[in-house]
Amino acid sequence: MLKGLRRRVYRWMDGLLPARGMQVMQGEVLPTKMPFRGLVLVRDGDENWCVGFKCPCGCDRTIELLLAEDVAPRWDCTVDASGRPSLHPSVWLNNGCKSHFWLRNGKVVWA
């Protein structure tokens, strides 16, 4: 019951807060402390390696999605002119909180 209430509160808050931004890091791993409402793009040279962010449901889980061309599954991350990121395809966690959402123009769209 408490988990469902927390998820509803975070979904409601997400509609009121500004869009998520993107932070770019050079290296091979995500930082241990992730920003509250931001995405971290990890690059190795000119190649985008992965993107990481906190789960938007509020469970405090760090989600890491691979962007490299030669891995599966993989995601595409684009950034619009205002710096707002979008991910494709959707993110669907099969354990833990089991969240399912899209990230479009910095905003979470729940499935």
XYZ file of C-alpha atoms in Angstrom:
111
model
C 0.000 0.000 0.000
C 2.774 2.445 0.955
C 4.706 1.622 -2.229
C 1.667 2.391 -4.390
C 1.061 5.678 -2.584
C 4.707 6.709 -3.010
C 4.522 5.949 -6.736
C 1.372 8.071 -7.129
C 2.969 10.979 -5.249
C 6.120 10.817 -7.403
C 4.024 10.690 -10.597
C 2.061 13.740 -9.445
C 5.264 15.614 -8.491
C 6.860 14.742 -11.824
C 4.163 16.710 -13.630
C 4.876 19.821 -11.538
C 8.687 19.827 -11.636
C 10.789 21.068 -14.557
C 12.015 18.668 -17.221
C 15.086 16.546 -16.622
C 18.426 17.701 -17.953
C 21.490 15.857 -19.196
C 24.945 15.774 -17.637
C 27.810 14.371 -19.768
C 30.756 12.530 -18.205
C 33.895 11.082 -19.720
C 34.783 7.610 -18.475
C 33.513 4.071 -18.326
C 31.201 3.965 -15.295
C 28.358 5.946 -13.740
C 29.063 8.024 -10.626
C 28.118 6.525 -7.274
C 25.893 9.529 -6.457
C 23.330 10.186 -9.170
C 21.523 13.546 -9.586
C 17.928 13.715 -8.313
C 16.198 14.563 -11.602
C 18.982 14.386 -14.140
C 20.420 11.877 -16.559
C 24.117 11.122 -16.726
C 25.515 10.263 -20.163
C 28.794 8.338 -19.991
C 31.059 8.733 -23.017
C 34.290 7.011 -23.912
C 35.988 9.295 -26.434
C 33.387 10.119 -29.098
C 31.185 7.099 -28.368
C 28.150 7.244 -26.076
C 28.433 4.263 -23.756
C 25.470 4.368 -21.369
C 22.950 6.637 -19.679
C 22.023 6.419 -16.010
C 19.391 8.016 -13.785
C 17.361 7.441 -10.651
C 14.093 5.570 -11.150
C 11.320 8.186 -11.420
C 8.955 6.186 -9.167
C 11.022 7.180 -6.114
C 12.358 3.702 -5.233
C 15.934 5.137 -5.286
C 17.127 2.532 -7.797
C 19.767 3.616 -10.313
C 18.824 2.611 -13.859
C 21.647 2.076 -16.349
C 20.788 1.730 -20.047
C 23.355 0.777 -22.682
C 23.642 2.961 -25.790
C 26.490 1.196 -27.621
C 25.667 -0.028 -31.136
C 26.923 -3.593 -30.637
C 24.957 -4.596 -27.500
C 21.452 -5.889 -26.901
C 19.218 -4.657 -25.483
C 20.166 -1.089 -26.317
C 18.479 2.305 -26.179
C 18.762 5.491 -28.219
C 19.130 8.778 -26.378
C 18.465 12.073 -28.146
C 18.603 15.611 -26.776
C 16.462 18.463 -28.128
C 17.612 22.056 -28.627
C 16.642 22.929 -25.029
C 18.807 20.110 -23.620
C 15.895 17.824 -22.738
C 16.651 14.107 -23.255
C 14.418 11.433 -24.795
C 14.908 7.660 -24.660
C 13.701 5.012 -27.087
C 12.339 2.366 -26.535
C 10.498 2.555 -23.224
C 12.054 1.505 -19.930
C 10.308 -1.488 -18.370
C 11.807 -2.878 -15.174
C 11.018 -6.568 -14.714
C 11.946 -6.674 -11.013
C 11.814 -4.391 -7.997
C 9.318 -1.569 -8.551
C 8.355 -2.873 -12.054
C 8.040 0.662 -13.433
C 7.244 1.106 -17.135
C 7.681 4.520 -18.736
C 9.017 6.548 -21.645
C 11.250 9.560 -21.287
C 10.207 12.190 -23.837
C 11.644 15.703 -23.910
C 12.816 15.407 -20.317
C 9.437 14.307 -18.961
C 8.378 10.846 -17.778
C 5.355 9.397 -19.556
C 4.026 6.432 -17.565
C 2.680 3.377 -19.358
